Amino acid sequence: QVQLVESGGGLVQAGGSLRLSCTASGRTFSMYYMGWFRQAPGKEREFVASVSWSGARTYYAEYVKGRFTISRDNAKNTVYLQMNSLKPEDTAVYYCAAKVPNIATIDPKAYDFWGQGTQVTVSS
């Protein structure tokens, strides 16, 4: 079991930056594959980025590639999402998620544990 708590969301103007953090409880954080997802009102939850156990492999959705960066610090039980050049269409609740198999997937159903989410609002 792992509990996830996101932070760092807020209101930012278009073109601005935010860094989201997700801190996990437990001592086996390094054995969880981590992902970030987002959900806008009236839309399905969608994949944003993910990172392997060691942090060596990262994956991004096309619509954030080149603007967002996922990273993790296993010593701090934390995964980050650095978001630059934000656009109004990035407005959503952002969730971090964890699963055990060290296999990349964009399917939210494959993730076993979820945080409560943090709101990101980008104004035009």
C-alpha atoms as a printed R data frame, in Angstrom:
    type eleno elety resid chain resno       x      y       z
1   ATOM     1    CA   GLN     A     1   0.000  0.000   0.000
2   ATOM     2    CA   VAL     A     2   1.090  3.538  -0.676
3   ATOM     3    CA   GLN     A     3  -0.587  6.866  -0.012
4   ATOM     4    CA   LEU     A     4   0.015  9.755  -2.384
5   ATOM     5    CA   VAL     A     5  -0.350 13.464  -1.682
6   ATOM     6    CA   GLU     A     6  -0.044 16.060  -4.444
7   ATOM     7    CA   SER     A     7   0.833 19.710  -3.990
8   ATOM     8    CA   GLY     A     8   1.939 22.695  -6.035
9   ATOM     9    CA   GLY     A     9  -1.161 23.459  -8.046
10  ATOM    10    CA   GLY     A    10  -2.545 26.955  -8.436
11  ATOM    11    CA   LEU     A    11  -3.488 29.762 -10.786
12  ATOM    12    CA   VAL     A    12  -0.962 30.896 -13.380
13  ATOM    13    CA   GLN     A    13  -1.054 32.993 -16.522
14  ATOM    14    CA   ALA     A    14  -0.527 31.447 -19.924
15  ATOM    15    CA   GLY     A    15   3.165 31.009 -20.601
16  ATOM    16    CA   GLY     A    16   3.946 30.593 -16.918
17  ATOM    17    CA   SER     A    17   5.304 27.653 -14.972
18  ATOM    18    CA   LEU     A    18   4.330 25.451 -12.052
19  ATOM    19    CA   ARG     A    19   5.983 22.500 -10.364
20  ATOM    20    CA   LEU     A    20   3.769 19.794  -8.943
21  ATOM    21    CA   SER     A    21   4.990 17.423  -6.265
22  ATOM    22    CA   CYS     A    22   3.617 14.081  -5.178
23  ATOM    23    CA   THR     A    23   4.916 12.600  -1.949
24  ATOM    24    CA   ALA     A    24   4.350  8.961  -1.098
25  ATOM    25    CA   SER     A    25   4.152  7.202   2.223
26  ATOM    26    CA   GLY     A    26   5.915  3.928   2.844
27  ATOM    27    CA   ARG     A    27   9.423  2.628   2.405
28  ATOM    28    CA   THR     A    28   9.148  1.016  -1.024
29  ATOM    29    CA   PHE     A    29   8.574  4.105  -3.160
30  ATOM    30    CA   SER     A    30  11.484  3.170  -5.414
31  ATOM    31    CA   MET     A    31   9.569  0.047  -6.500
32  ATOM    32    CA   TYR     A    32   6.551  1.962  -7.807
33  ATOM    33    CA   TYR     A    33   6.188  3.090 -11.388
34  ATOM    34    CA   MET     A    34   4.790  6.626 -11.184
35  ATOM    35    CA   GLY     A    35   2.526  8.567 -13.470
36  ATOM    36    CA   TRP     A    36   0.798 11.932 -13.739
37  ATOM    37    CA   PHE     A    37  -2.691 12.224 -15.166
38  ATOM    38    CA   ARG     A    38  -5.125 15.093 -15.500
39  ATOM    39    CA   GLN     A    39  -8.858 15.537 -15.780
40  ATOM    40    CA   ALA     A    40 -10.656 18.611 -17.027
41  ATOM    41    CA   PRO     A    41 -14.359 19.210 -16.330
42  ATOM    42    CA   GLY     A    42 -16.530 17.031 -18.517
43  ATOM    43    CA   LYS     A    43 -13.575 15.098 -19.894
44  ATOM    44    CA   GLU     A    44 -12.026 11.729 -19.197
45  ATOM    45    CA   ARG     A    45  -8.858 11.375 -17.185
46  ATOM    46    CA   GLU     A    46  -5.863 11.488 -19.529
47  ATOM    47    CA   PHE     A    47  -2.228 10.504 -19.328
48  ATOM    48    CA   VAL     A    48   0.358 13.247 -18.958
49  ATOM    49    CA   ALA     A    49   3.704 11.638 -18.110
50  ATOM    50    CA   SER     A    50   5.276  8.665 -16.370
51  ATOM    51    CA   VAL     A    51   8.634  7.589 -14.973
52  ATOM    52    CA   SER     A    52  10.242  4.242 -14.260
53  ATOM    53    CA   TRP     A    53  11.414  2.979 -10.883
54  ATOM    54    CA   SER     A    54  14.899  4.443 -11.174
55  ATOM    55    CA   GLY     A    55  13.873  7.554 -13.077
56  ATOM    56    CA   ALA     A    56  15.925  6.522 -16.082
57  ATOM    57    CA   ARG     A    57  12.960  6.164 -18.422
58  ATOM    58    CA   THR     A    58  10.297  8.790 -18.931
59  ATOM    59    CA   TYR     A    59   7.265  9.002 -21.194
60  ATOM    60    CA   TYR     A    60   5.116 11.937 -22.206
61  ATOM    61    CA   ALA     A    61   1.842 12.594 -23.928
62  ATOM    62    CA   GLU     A    62   2.334 14.409 -27.219
63  ATOM    63    CA   TYR     A    63   0.448 17.452 -26.018
64  ATOM    64    CA   VAL     A    64   2.948 18.105 -23.182
65  ATOM    65    CA   LYS     A    65   6.169 16.890 -24.781
66  ATOM    66    CA   GLY     A    66   8.825 19.582 -24.705
67  ATOM    67    CA   ARG     A    67   6.940 21.607 -22.094
68  ATOM    68    CA   PHE     A    68   6.579 19.254 -19.100
69  ATOM    69    CA   THR     A    69   9.275 17.256 -17.334
70  ATOM    70    CA   ILE     A    70   8.679 14.369 -14.936
71  ATOM    71    CA   SER     A    71  11.324 13.366 -12.418
72  ATOM    72    CA   ARG     A    72  11.582 11.537  -9.124
73  ATOM    73    CA   ASP     A    73  13.709 11.597  -6.001
74  ATOM    74    CA   ASN     A    74  13.491  8.181  -4.381
75  ATOM    75    CA   ALA     A    75  15.339  9.390  -1.291
76  ATOM    76    CA   LYS     A    76  12.502 11.862  -0.704
77  ATOM    77    CA   ASN     A    77   9.679  9.542  -1.828
78  ATOM    78    CA   THR     A    78   8.622 12.251  -4.259
79  ATOM    79    CA   VAL     A    79   7.801 12.550  -7.928
80  ATOM    80    CA   TYR     A    80   7.685 15.944  -9.645
81  ATOM    81    CA   LEU     A    81   6.047 17.422 -12.707
82  ATOM    82    CA   GLN     A    82   7.692 20.608 -13.937
83  ATOM    83    CA   MET     A    83   5.255 22.402 -16.219
84  ATOM    84    CA   ASN     A    84   6.517 25.215 -18.435
85  ATOM    85    CA   SER     A    85   4.883 27.262 -21.181
86  ATOM    86    CA   LEU     A    86   1.483 26.512 -19.729
87  ATOM    87    CA   LYS     A    87  -1.588 26.927 -21.907
88  ATOM    88    CA   PRO     A    88  -5.234 27.466 -20.943
89  ATOM    89    CA   GLU     A    89  -5.971 23.953 -22.236
90  ATOM    90    CA   ASP     A    90  -3.671 22.575 -19.521
91  ATOM    91    CA   THR     A    91  -6.288 23.586 -16.955
92  ATOM    92    CA   ALA     A    92  -7.348 20.471 -15.041
93  ATOM    93    CA   VAL     A    93  -7.063 18.578 -11.805
94  ATOM    94    CA   TYR     A    94  -3.719 16.799 -11.840
95  ATOM    95    CA   TYR     A    95  -3.331 13.421 -10.191
96  ATOM    96    CA   CYS     A    96  -0.311 11.316  -9.449
97  ATOM    97    CA   ALA     A    97  -0.627  7.556  -9.547
98  ATOM    98    CA   ALA     A    98   1.478  4.516  -8.717
99  ATOM    99    CA   LYS     A    99   1.710  0.921  -9.818
100 ATOM   100    CA   VAL     A   100   4.156 -1.869  -9.160
101 ATOM   101    CA   PRO     A   101   5.051 -3.285 -12.585
102 ATOM   102    CA   ASN     A   102   7.932 -1.279 -14.047
103 ATOM   103    CA   ILE     A   103   6.203 -1.081 -17.406
104 ATOM   104    CA   ALA     A   104   5.153  2.091 -19.164
105 ATOM   105    CA   THR     A   105   1.449  2.497 -19.754
106 ATOM   106    CA   ILE     A   106  -0.885  5.389 -20.411
107 ATOM   107    CA   ASP     A   107  -3.978  3.481 -19.236
108 ATOM   108    CA   PRO     A   108  -5.195  4.872 -15.896
109 ATOM   109    CA   LYS     A   109  -6.810  1.503 -15.108
110 ATOM   110    CA   ALA     A   110  -3.333 -0.009 -14.804
111 ATOM   111    CA   TYR     A   111  -2.461  2.186 -11.828
112 ATOM   112    CA   ASP     A   112  -3.358  0.932  -8.376
113 ATOM   113    CA   PHE     A   113  -2.934  3.972  -6.149
114 ATOM   114    CA   TRP     A   114  -4.023  7.577  -6.658
115 ATOM   115    CA   GLY     A   115  -3.618 10.895  -4.913
116 ATOM   116    CA   GLN     A   116  -6.490 13.284  -4.252
117 ATOM   117    CA   GLY     A   117  -5.479 15.664  -7.033
118 ATOM   118    CA   THR     A   118  -4.351 19.274  -7.231
119 ATOM   119    CA   GLN     A   119  -6.030 21.972  -9.298
120 ATOM   120    CA   VAL     A   120  -4.075 23.745 -12.025
121 ATOM   121    CA   THR     A   121  -5.738 26.733 -13.650
122 ATOM   122    CA   VAL     A   122  -4.106 28.591 -16.541
123 ATOM   123    CA   SER     A   123  -5.606 31.934 -17.445
124 ATOM   124    CA   SER     A   124  -5.387 33.437 -20.925
